[in-house]
Amino acid sequence: MLTFPQLPYTRQTYEDAAPKIQEMVERFKNAKTAEEAKTVCLNMDALSSNFIADYIVCYIRNHLDTSDKFYEDEQAHYDEIMPRVMEEFHAWTNALLETPFRKELSAEYGEIGFINAEIAKRSFSPDIVADSQEENALMTRYTKLLASAKIEFRGEEYNLAQMGPFALDADRATRKEATEATAYWSIAHQAQFDEIYDKLVALRTKMGKTLGHDNFIPAGYDKQGRNCYGPDEVAAYRAAVLEHIVPLVVKLKEKQAARIQVEEIKPYDDNLLFLDGNAAPKGTPDEILEAGRKMYHELSPETAEYIDAALKLESFDVLAKPNKAPGGFCYTIDKYKIPFVYANFNGTSDDVETLTHEVGHAFAAWRAFNYPISAQREYTFETAEVHSMAMEFLTWPWMELFYGNETDKFKQAHLENALSFLPYGCMVDEFQHIIYENPNMTPDERNKTWMELENKYRPWRKNEGVPFHADGRRWQLQSHIYQRPFYYIDYCLAQTNALAIWALSQNDWKDAWQKYFAFLEQAGTMTFVDLTAGAGLPSPFTPDALKLVAQAVENWL
Ligand code: ZN
């Protein structure tokens, strides 16, 4: 087996790829027997994984060493050709849906590939291409607006990210002043925030109608690739969060207020869990990495096998180095059966999070290599985030390796953050449903809607007197609302499964691990709903899962 640094690289071009894909499409259309159709499917999979392997190798190497001009130029090349190549792949999707051998192919590889192909097909029409380009331009404007932020604070100038630590300062006056400084900048640019969103809502509504819907919502669900639930199930989920989780978070916030010595939780208090800061891992980045290796060895034979292979294949590059680009991610190179974990360890709790969250993704990808066809290995977002978020909880018994005598403090923050995220995620989701059902709302009506949702989902948060927040404008800094409509609920659904696994692990860790493993081992061969049921986990679309979680949290605290 080749290690990551040994992997060969060849530039893939549109001129080379397009005729090959077209030939595959023709061969598939002309297949005379089911056996022939299957062979073409496998050939097509090999062709696309070959193309994508070079693309990902380039992407990772470009990140590993930003001073390497070669991969920088290669990356620019892919940025340019990828949209055209994707159009060729789209022709394959269409051919797949027209095959007379669907029954035979489904029997071999499962029906899910066809279900997902149908969603991909109805999400696209040549008639929305111009609107999509305009949508991209508006989203870029939003990104640039956020990136342009110059916030005056105590005589210095900061960007939005740099303001983060001040908003978590132990001194309340500092938190308040920092939050207000960000608010004043946002208010000064509110005309732009409103204009960009107005145009996005109008464009998306238009695209929804072009694709044959009454509004944007069904198109938004399709864009997320949702194949097993719709707005009704999501509404039932939000209702369950309101009933079982919001009252619990209210109680936790009362304790938090006492702990951080404030009488009521203002927006600038909400994220501060401890006056003396969050738990920090002990040891150097190398020691954290070594503790991670030990943890995965003890956790299960399968994770031991994964971590050994990952280190041997050098597909686990997590220590910070000169010229390495910032960030963390996990990308899978199917052709060489390598899930690549990328991070920049710096001795903070982010390192431990990479070891648990990103390794959850990588471990799932590693196990999915057991399936022959990419359609069986690919899963939707909420499923992928179960792999990572549940791994964060299943590694709790080893957290002392990282946090020592601060382990309980780490666990408390992890659990409280996971829980209080659910109401927030639901409000971001409900907001967007209301907006796209009523695309002609004025900016003031939108803000009023946000404020009503604040009071419904986060009643502990006292926004009065805090500029921007008190006007119901906080949503304008939540980038997903502009850039990834309807994405947010995926995190909530995944976190709900992860918390249910955590709740089970409190009684019987082994049972919880087995259910997690059963969920993960099916890779993308089933829908999220079927994976959840198949693993013996309660459905997040009934109150069962959240009831279980609320009960377990009460017991734990
Ligand atoms: Zn993730």
Coordinates of C-alpha atoms and ligand atoms in Angstrom, one line a residue:
M1 CA 0.0 0.0 0.0
L2 CA 1.2 3.5 -0.8
T3 CA 1.6 6.1 1.9
F4 CA 0.1 9.5 1.3
P5 CA 3.4 11.2 0.4
Q6 CA 4.1 8.3 -2.1
L7 CA 0.8 8.8 -4.0
P8 CA 1.4 9.6 -7.6
Y9 CA -0.2 12.8 -9.0
T10 CA -1.3 13.6 -12.6
R11 CA -3.2 16.7 -13.7
Q12 CA -6.7 15.8 -14.7
T13 CA -8.1 17.9 -17.5
Y14 CA -11.6 18.5 -18.9
E15 CA -10.4 17.6 -22.4
D16 CA -9.3 14.2 -21.2
A17 CA -12.1 13.5 -18.7
A18 CA -15.2 14.6 -20.7
P19 CA -14.9 12.2 -23.7
K20 CA -14.2 9.3 -21.2
I21 CA -17.3 10.1 -19.2
Q22 CA -19.4 10.6 -22.4
E23 CA -18.2 7.2 -23.6
M24 CA -19.2 5.6 -20.3
V25 CA -22.7 7.2 -20.6
E26 CA -23.0 5.8 -24.1
R27 CA -21.8 2.3 -23.1
F28 CA -24.3 2.3 -20.2
K29 CA -27.2 3.4 -22.5
N30 CA -26.3 0.7 -25.0
A31 CA -25.9 -2.1 -22.4
K32 CA -27.8 -5.2 -23.6
T33 CA -27.8 -7.1 -20.3
A34 CA -27.9 -6.3 -16.6
E35 CA -24.4 -7.9 -16.2
E36 CA -23.1 -5.5 -18.9
A37 CA -24.8 -2.5 -17.1
K38 CA -23.2 -3.6 -13.8
T39 CA -19.7 -3.7 -15.4
V40 CA -20.2 -0.2 -16.8
C41 CA -21.2 1.0 -13.3
L42 CA -18.1 -0.4 -11.8
N43 CA -16.0 1.1 -14.6
M44 CA -17.6 4.5 -14.2
D45 CA -16.9 4.4 -10.5
A46 CA -13.3 3.7 -11.2
L47 CA -13.1 6.5 -13.7
S48 CA -14.6 9.1 -11.3
S49 CA -12.6 7.9 -8.3
N50 CA -9.4 8.2 -10.5
F51 CA -10.3 11.8 -11.4
I52 CA -11.3 12.8 -7.9
A53 CA -8.2 11.2 -6.4
D54 CA -5.9 13.6 -8.2
Y55 CA -8.1 16.5 -7.3
I56 CA -8.0 15.6 -3.6
V57 CA -4.3 14.8 -3.5
C58 CA -3.7 18.2 -5.0
Y59 CA -6.0 19.9 -2.5
I60 CA -4.4 18.3 0.5
R61 CA -0.8 18.9 -0.7
N62 CA -1.7 22.5 -1.5
H63 CA -2.8 22.9 2.2
L64 CA 0.2 20.9 3.6
D65 CA 2.7 23.3 2.0
T66 CA 1.3 26.6 0.8
S67 CA 4.8 27.6 -0.4
D68 CA 4.7 24.8 -3.0
K69 CA 3.9 26.7 -6.2
F70 CA 3.2 23.5 -8.2
Y71 CA 0.1 22.5 -6.2
E72 CA -1.0 26.1 -6.0
D73 CA -1.2 26.3 -9.8
E74 CA -2.8 22.9 -10.0
Q75 CA -5.5 24.0 -7.5
A76 CA -6.3 27.0 -9.6
H77 CA -6.7 24.7 -12.6
Y78 CA -9.3 22.6 -10.8
D79 CA -11.2 25.6 -9.5
E80 CA -11.6 26.6 -13.2
I81 CA -12.6 23.2 -14.7
M82 CA -14.7 21.6 -12.0
P83 CA -18.1 23.2 -12.8
R84 CA -17.8 21.9 -16.4
V85 CA -16.7 18.4 -15.3
M86 CA -19.6 18.2 -12.9
E87 CA -22.0 18.8 -15.8
E88 CA -20.6 15.7 -17.5
F89 CA -21.1 13.7 -14.4
H90 CA -24.7 15.0 -14.4
A91 CA -25.3 13.2 -17.7
W92 CA -24.3 10.0 -16.0
T93 CA -27.0 10.6 -13.3
N94 CA -29.6 11.0 -16.0
A95 CA -28.6 7.9 -17.8
L96 CA -28.7 5.9 -14.5
L97 CA -32.4 6.9 -14.1
E98 CA -33.3 5.8 -17.6
T99 CA -31.8 2.3 -17.4
P100 CA -34.1 -0.7 -18.0
F101 CA -32.0 -2.6 -15.5
R102 CA -32.9 -0.6 -12.4
K103 CA -34.4 -3.7 -10.7
E104 CA -31.2 -5.8 -11.2
L105 CA -28.8 -3.0 -10.2
S106 CA -30.9 -2.2 -7.1
A107 CA -30.8 -5.9 -6.1
E108 CA -27.0 -5.8 -6.3
Y109 CA -26.2 -2.3 -4.9
G110 CA -29.4 -1.1 -3.2
E111 CA -32.1 1.3 -4.2
I112 CA -30.6 4.3 -2.5
G113 CA -28.3 5.2 -5.4
F114 CA -31.4 5.7 -7.6
I115 CA -33.3 7.6 -4.9
N116 CA -30.4 10.0 -4.6
A117 CA -30.0 10.3 -8.4
E118 CA -33.6 11.3 -8.6
I119 CA -33.1 14.0 -6.1
A120 CA -29.9 15.2 -8.0
K121 CA -31.9 15.2 -11.2
R122 CA -34.8 17.3 -10.0
S123 CA -32.5 19.8 -8.3
F124 CA -31.0 20.8 -11.5
S125 CA -32.3 22.5 -14.6
P126 CA -30.4 24.5 -17.2
D127 CA -33.0 27.2 -16.6
I128 CA -31.6 28.0 -13.1
V129 CA -27.9 28.2 -14.1
A130 CA -28.0 32.0 -14.5
D131 CA -29.8 32.4 -11.2
S132 CA -27.4 30.1 -9.4
Q133 CA -24.5 32.2 -10.6
E134 CA -26.2 35.3 -9.3
E135 CA -26.8 33.5 -6.0
N136 CA -23.1 32.7 -5.8
A137 CA -22.2 36.3 -6.5
L138 CA -24.5 37.5 -3.7
M139 CA -23.0 34.9 -1.3
T140 CA -19.5 36.1 -2.1
R141 CA -20.7 39.6 -1.4
Y142 CA -21.9 38.5 2.0
T143 CA -18.5 36.7 2.7
K144 CA -16.6 39.8 1.7
L145 CA -18.9 42.0 3.9
L146 CA -18.1 39.8 6.9
A147 CA -14.4 39.7 6.1
S148 CA -14.2 43.5 5.7
A149 CA -15.3 44.1 9.3
K150 CA -13.1 46.6 11.0
I151 CA -14.3 46.8 14.6
E152 CA -13.1 49.6 16.8
F153 CA -12.5 48.4 20.3
R154 CA -10.6 50.1 23.1
G155 CA -8.4 52.0 20.6
E156 CA -7.6 49.1 18.4
E157 CA -9.1 47.7 15.2
Y158 CA -10.2 44.0 15.0
N159 CA -12.0 41.7 12.6
L160 CA -14.9 39.5 13.6
A161 CA -12.9 36.4 14.6
Q162 CA -10.5 38.5 16.6
M163 CA -13.4 39.9 18.6
G164 CA -14.3 36.4 19.7
P165 CA -12.0 36.1 22.8
F166 CA -13.2 39.5 24.2
A167 CA -16.8 38.3 24.1
L168 CA -15.7 35.4 26.4
D169 CA -13.7 37.5 28.8
A170 CA -14.1 36.8 32.5
D171 CA -14.7 40.6 33.0
R172 CA -18.4 41.3 32.3
A173 CA -17.7 45.0 31.3
T174 CA -15.3 43.8 28.7
R175 CA -17.7 41.2 27.3
K176 CA -20.5 43.9 27.1
E177 CA -18.3 46.4 25.5
A178 CA -16.9 43.9 22.9
T179 CA -20.4 42.7 22.0
E180 CA -21.6 46.3 21.6
A181 CA -18.6 47.1 19.4
T182 CA -19.5 44.3 17.1
A183 CA -23.1 45.3 17.2
Y184 CA -22.3 48.9 16.1
W185 CA -20.3 47.7 13.2
S186 CA -23.2 45.4 12.2
I187 CA -25.8 48.2 12.5
A188 CA -23.6 50.5 10.4
H189 CA -23.8 47.9 7.6
Q190 CA -27.4 46.8 8.1
A191 CA -28.5 48.2 4.7
Q192 CA -26.1 45.8 3.0
F193 CA -27.1 42.8 5.1
D194 CA -30.8 43.5 4.3
E195 CA -30.2 44.1 0.6
I196 CA -28.2 40.9 0.1
Y197 CA -30.7 38.8 2.0
D198 CA -33.7 40.4 0.1
K199 CA -32.1 39.5 -3.2
L200 CA -31.2 36.0 -2.1
V201 CA -34.7 35.2 -0.9
A202 CA -36.2 36.5 -4.1
L203 CA -33.7 34.6 -6.3
R204 CA -34.1 31.3 -4.4
T205 CA -37.9 31.7 -4.5
K206 CA -37.6 32.2 -8.3
M207 CA -35.4 29.1 -8.6
G208 CA -37.9 27.0 -6.5
K209 CA -40.7 28.0 -8.8
T210 CA -38.6 27.3 -11.9
L211 CA -38.0 23.8 -10.6
G212 CA -41.8 23.4 -10.2
H213 CA -42.4 24.1 -6.5
D214 CA -44.6 26.7 -4.8
N215 CA -41.7 28.2 -3.0
F216 CA -38.0 27.5 -2.3
I217 CA -38.4 25.1 0.6
P218 CA -38.7 21.8 -1.4
A219 CA -35.8 22.8 -3.6
G220 CA -33.8 23.7 -0.4
Y221 CA -34.5 20.2 1.0
D222 CA -33.4 18.6 -2.3
K223 CA -30.2 20.6 -2.4
Q224 CA -29.4 19.1 1.0
G225 CA -30.0 15.7 -0.6
R226 CA -32.7 14.8 1.9
N227 CA -34.1 11.4 1.0
C228 CA -36.1 10.3 4.1
Y229 CA -37.9 13.3 5.8
G230 CA -39.6 16.5 4.9
P231 CA -40.8 19.8 6.5
D232 CA -43.5 18.0 8.6
E233 CA -41.0 15.6 10.3
V234 CA -38.7 18.6 10.9
A235 CA -41.5 20.6 12.5
A236 CA -42.3 17.6 14.8
Y237 CA -38.6 17.5 15.7
R238 CA -38.6 21.2 16.6
A239 CA -41.7 20.7 18.7
A240 CA -40.0 17.9 20.7
V241 CA -36.9 20.1 21.3
L242 CA -39.3 22.9 22.6
E243 CA -41.0 20.5 24.9
H244 CA -38.1 18.4 26.3
I245 CA -34.9 20.3 25.8
V246 CA -35.8 24.0 26.2
P247 CA -37.0 23.6 29.9
L248 CA -33.8 21.7 30.7
V249 CA -31.6 24.3 29.1
V250 CA -33.5 27.0 31.1
K251 CA -32.5 25.2 34.3
L252 CA -28.9 24.8 33.2
K253 CA -28.7 28.5 32.3
E254 CA -29.9 29.4 35.9
K255 CA -27.0 27.4 37.3
Q256 CA -24.6 29.0 34.7
A257 CA -25.8 32.5 35.8
A258 CA -25.0 31.7 39.4
R259 CA -21.6 30.2 38.4
I260 CA -20.5 33.2 36.4
Q261 CA -22.0 35.6 39.0
V262 CA -24.6 37.4 36.9
E263 CA -28.3 38.0 37.8
E264 CA -29.6 37.4 34.3
I265 CA -28.1 36.0 31.1
K266 CA -27.5 38.7 28.5
P267 CA -26.2 37.9 25.0
Y268 CA -22.7 38.6 26.2
D269 CA -23.0 36.0 29.1
D270 CA -24.6 33.2 27.2
N271 CA -21.4 31.5 26.0
L272 CA -19.3 32.0 29.1
L273 CA -19.6 28.7 31.1
F274 CA -16.9 29.2 33.7
L275 CA -15.3 32.4 35.1
D276 CA -11.9 30.7 35.1
G277 CA -12.1 29.6 31.5
N278 CA -12.8 26.2 29.9
A279 CA -10.7 23.0 30.6
A280 CA -7.5 22.9 28.6
P281 CA -5.7 19.7 27.6
K282 CA -2.4 18.9 29.3
G283 CA 0.8 18.2 27.4
T284 CA 2.4 19.1 24.1
P285 CA 0.8 18.5 20.7
D286 CA 2.9 15.4 20.3
E287 CA 1.7 14.1 23.7
I288 CA -1.9 14.7 22.7
L289 CA -1.4 12.8 19.5
E290 CA 0.2 9.9 21.4
A291 CA -2.7 9.9 23.9
G292 CA -5.1 9.7 20.9
R293 CA -3.3 6.6 19.6
K294 CA -3.5 5.0 23.0
M295 CA -7.2 5.9 23.2
Y296 CA -8.2 4.3 19.9
H297 CA -6.2 1.2 20.7
E298 CA -8.2 0.7 23.9
L299 CA -11.5 1.7 22.4
S300 CA -12.1 -1.2 20.0
P301 CA -10.2 -3.5 17.7
E302 CA -11.6 -1.7 14.7
T303 CA -10.5 1.8 15.8
A304 CA -7.1 0.3 16.7
E305 CA -6.8 -1.0 13.2
Y306 CA -7.8 2.3 11.7
I307 CA -5.4 4.5 13.7
D308 CA -2.4 2.2 13.1
A309 CA -3.2 2.2 9.3
A310 CA -3.7 6.0 9.3
L311 CA -0.4 6.6 11.0
K312 CA 1.4 4.1 8.8
L313 CA -0.1 5.6 5.6
E314 CA 0.8 9.1 6.8
S315 CA -2.8 10.1 6.2
F316 CA -3.0 11.7 9.6
D317 CA -1.2 15.0 9.4
V318 CA -2.2 17.0 12.5
L319 CA 0.9 18.7 13.9
A320 CA 1.3 22.4 13.0
K321 CA 4.2 23.1 10.7
P322 CA 5.7 26.1 8.9
N323 CA 3.8 26.8 5.6
K324 CA 0.9 24.6 6.5
A325 CA -2.5 26.3 5.9
P326 CA -4.8 26.7 8.9
G327 CA -7.9 24.7 9.5
G328 CA -9.0 21.1 10.0
F329 CA -10.9 18.6 7.8
C330 CA -11.2 15.0 6.8
Y331 CA -11.2 14.1 3.1
T332 CA -11.4 10.6 1.6
I333 CA -9.4 9.4 -1.3
D334 CA -11.5 6.3 -2.4
K335 CA -9.0 5.2 -5.1
Y336 CA -6.3 4.5 -2.6
K337 CA -8.6 3.8 0.4
I338 CA -7.2 6.7 2.4
P339 CA -9.3 8.9 4.6
F340 CA -7.0 11.9 5.3
V341 CA -7.2 13.8 8.6
Y342 CA -5.8 17.3 8.5
A343 CA -5.3 19.6 11.4
N344 CA -2.9 22.0 13.1
F345 CA -2.4 21.0 16.7
N346 CA -1.6 23.9 19.0
G347 CA -2.0 22.4 22.4
T348 CA -5.6 23.7 22.9
S349 CA -8.9 21.7 23.3
D350 CA -9.3 22.1 19.5
D351 CA -6.6 19.3 19.2
V352 CA -8.7 16.9 21.3
E353 CA -11.8 17.8 19.2
T354 CA -9.9 16.9 16.0
L355 CA -8.9 13.6 17.6
T356 CA -12.5 12.8 18.4
H357 CA -14.6 14.6 15.7
E358 CA -12.5 14.3 12.6
V359 CA -11.4 10.8 13.4
G360 CA -15.1 9.9 13.7
H361 CA -15.5 11.0 10.1
A362 CA -12.3 9.2 9.0
F363 CA -13.1 6.0 10.8
A364 CA -16.6 5.9 9.1
A365 CA -15.0 6.5 5.7
W366 CA -12.4 3.7 6.4
R367 CA -15.1 1.2 7.3
A368 CA -17.2 2.3 4.2
F369 CA -14.4 1.0 1.9
N370 CA -15.9 -2.4 2.4
Y371 CA -18.6 -1.4 -0.1
P372 CA -17.8 -1.7 -3.8
I373 CA -19.8 1.2 -5.2
S374 CA -19.4 4.9 -4.3
A375 CA -23.2 5.3 -4.1
Q376 CA -23.1 2.9 -1.2
R377 CA -20.3 4.7 0.6
E378 CA -21.7 8.2 0.3
Y379 CA -24.1 9.5 3.0
T380 CA -26.0 12.6 3.7
F381 CA -24.8 15.4 6.1
E382 CA -26.7 14.4 9.2
T383 CA -25.5 10.9 8.9
A384 CA -21.9 12.0 8.5
E385 CA -22.2 14.3 11.6
V386 CA -23.5 11.4 13.7
H387 CA -20.2 9.6 12.9
S388 CA -18.2 12.5 14.3
M389 CA -20.4 14.0 17.0
A390 CA -21.2 10.6 18.6
M391 CA -17.4 9.7 18.6
E392 CA -16.9 12.9 20.6
F393 CA -19.1 11.4 23.3
L394 CA -18.0 7.7 23.0
T395 CA -14.4 8.8 23.8
W396 CA -15.5 10.3 27.2
P397 CA -14.0 7.4 29.2
W398 CA -10.5 8.4 27.9
M399 CA -10.8 12.1 28.4
E400 CA -8.6 11.9 31.6
L401 CA -5.7 11.2 29.3
F402 CA -6.1 14.7 27.9
Y403 CA -7.7 16.8 30.7
G404 CA -6.5 15.2 33.9
N405 CA -8.1 16.8 36.9
E406 CA -10.2 19.1 34.6
T407 CA -12.0 16.2 33.0
D408 CA -15.3 16.8 34.7
K409 CA -15.2 20.5 33.7
F410 CA -14.5 19.4 30.1
K411 CA -17.5 17.0 30.1
Q412 CA -19.9 19.5 31.6
A413 CA -19.0 22.1 28.9
H414 CA -19.2 19.5 26.2
L415 CA -22.7 18.4 27.3
E416 CA -24.1 21.8 28.0
N417 CA -22.9 23.2 24.7
A418 CA -24.4 20.2 22.8
L419 CA -27.7 20.7 24.6
S420 CA -28.0 24.4 24.2
F421 CA -27.2 24.1 20.6
L422 CA -30.4 22.3 19.9
P423 CA -32.8 25.2 20.6
Y424 CA -30.6 27.6 18.6
G425 CA -30.4 25.2 15.6
C426 CA -34.2 24.8 15.7
M427 CA -34.7 28.5 15.7
V428 CA -32.4 29.1 12.7
D429 CA -34.3 26.4 10.9
E430 CA -37.8 27.6 11.8
F431 CA -36.8 31.2 10.8
Q432 CA -35.9 30.0 7.3
H433 CA -39.1 28.1 6.9
I434 CA -41.1 31.2 7.8
I435 CA -38.9 33.4 5.5
Y436 CA -39.3 31.2 2.4
E437 CA -43.0 30.6 3.0
N438 CA -43.4 34.4 3.1
P439 CA -40.8 35.6 0.6
N440 CA -42.2 39.2 0.5
M441 CA -41.5 40.0 4.1
T442 CA -39.9 43.4 4.8
P443 CA -36.6 43.5 6.7
D444 CA -38.5 44.7 9.8
E445 CA -40.9 41.8 9.6
R446 CA -38.0 39.4 9.4
N447 CA -36.3 40.9 12.5
K448 CA -39.6 40.7 14.4
T449 CA -39.9 37.0 13.4
W450 CA -36.4 36.3 14.7
M451 CA -37.2 38.1 18.0
E452 CA -40.3 35.9 18.5
L453 CA -38.3 32.8 17.9
E454 CA -35.6 34.1 20.4
N455 CA -38.3 34.3 23.0
K456 CA -39.7 30.9 22.1
Y457 CA -36.5 28.9 22.0
R458 CA -34.1 30.9 24.2
P459 CA -36.3 32.4 26.9
W460 CA -33.3 32.7 29.3
R461 CA -31.5 35.2 27.0
K462 CA -32.3 38.8 27.9
N463 CA -31.7 40.8 24.8
E464 CA -33.2 44.1 26.1
G465 CA -30.9 47.1 25.9
V466 CA -28.2 45.3 23.8
P467 CA -28.1 47.0 20.4
F468 CA -28.5 44.7 17.3
H469 CA -29.6 41.8 19.5
A470 CA -32.6 43.7 20.9
D471 CA -33.6 44.6 17.3
G472 CA -33.8 40.9 16.3
R473 CA -30.9 41.3 13.9
R474 CA -28.5 38.7 15.3
W475 CA -29.4 36.2 12.5
Q476 CA -27.5 38.4 10.0
L477 CA -24.2 37.2 11.4
Q478 CA -25.2 33.5 11.1
S479 CA -23.6 32.7 7.8
H480 CA -25.6 29.5 7.1
I481 CA -28.8 31.6 6.8
Y482 CA -27.2 33.4 3.8
Q483 CA -25.0 30.7 2.4
R484 CA -26.4 27.2 3.2
P485 CA -30.2 27.5 3.5
F486 CA -31.8 24.7 5.6
Y487 CA -28.4 23.2 6.5
Y488 CA -28.6 23.9 10.2
I489 CA -31.2 21.2 11.2
D490 CA -28.8 18.5 10.0
Y491 CA -26.5 19.4 12.9
C492 CA -29.4 19.2 15.3
L493 CA -30.6 15.8 14.1
A494 CA -27.0 14.5 14.2
Q495 CA -26.4 15.9 17.7
T496 CA -29.7 14.3 18.8
N497 CA -28.5 10.8 17.7
A498 CA -25.1 11.6 19.3
L499 CA -26.7 12.6 22.6
A500 CA -28.9 9.5 22.5
I501 CA -25.8 7.4 22.1
W502 CA -24.2 9.3 25.0
A503 CA -27.3 8.7 27.1
L504 CA -27.1 4.9 26.4
S505 CA -23.4 4.9 27.1
Q506 CA -24.1 6.2 30.6
N507 CA -25.7 2.9 31.5
D508 CA -23.8 0.5 29.2
W509 CA -20.9 1.9 27.1
K510 CA -20.5 -1.3 25.2
D511 CA -24.1 -1.3 24.1
A512 CA -23.8 2.3 23.0
W513 CA -20.7 1.5 21.0
Q514 CA -22.3 -1.4 19.3
K515 CA -25.3 0.7 18.2
Y516 CA -22.9 3.4 16.9
F517 CA -20.9 0.8 15.1
A518 CA -24.0 -0.7 13.6
F519 CA -25.1 2.7 12.4
L520 CA -21.7 3.5 10.9
E521 CA -21.1 0.0 9.4
Q522 CA -24.0 0.4 7.0
A523 CA -22.2 3.5 5.5
G524 CA -24.6 5.0 2.8
T525 CA -26.5 1.9 2.0
M526 CA -29.6 3.2 3.9
T527 CA -31.2 6.5 4.6
F528 CA -30.6 8.4 7.8
V529 CA -34.0 7.3 9.2
D530 CA -33.3 3.6 8.3
L531 CA -29.8 3.7 9.7
T532 CA -31.1 5.1 13.0
A533 CA -33.8 2.5 13.3
G534 CA -31.5 -0.3 12.1
A535 CA -29.0 0.5 14.8
G536 CA -31.7 0.3 17.5
L537 CA -31.6 4.1 18.2
P538 CA -34.7 6.1 18.9
S539 CA -35.9 8.3 16.0
P540 CA -35.2 12.0 16.4
F541 CA -38.6 12.6 14.7
T542 CA -40.5 11.2 17.6
P543 CA -40.2 12.6 21.2
D544 CA -38.5 9.4 22.3
A545 CA -34.9 10.4 21.6
L546 CA -35.1 13.8 23.3
K547 CA -37.0 12.3 26.3
L548 CA -34.2 9.8 26.7
V549 CA -31.6 12.5 26.4
A550 CA -33.3 14.9 28.9
Q551 CA -33.6 12.1 31.5
A552 CA -30.0 11.1 31.1
V553 CA -28.8 14.6 31.4
E554 CA -30.8 15.2 34.6
N555 CA -29.2 12.0 36.1
W556 CA -25.7 13.0 35.0
L557 CA -25.9 16.4 36.5
Ligands
ZN1 ZN -18.0 17.2 11.0

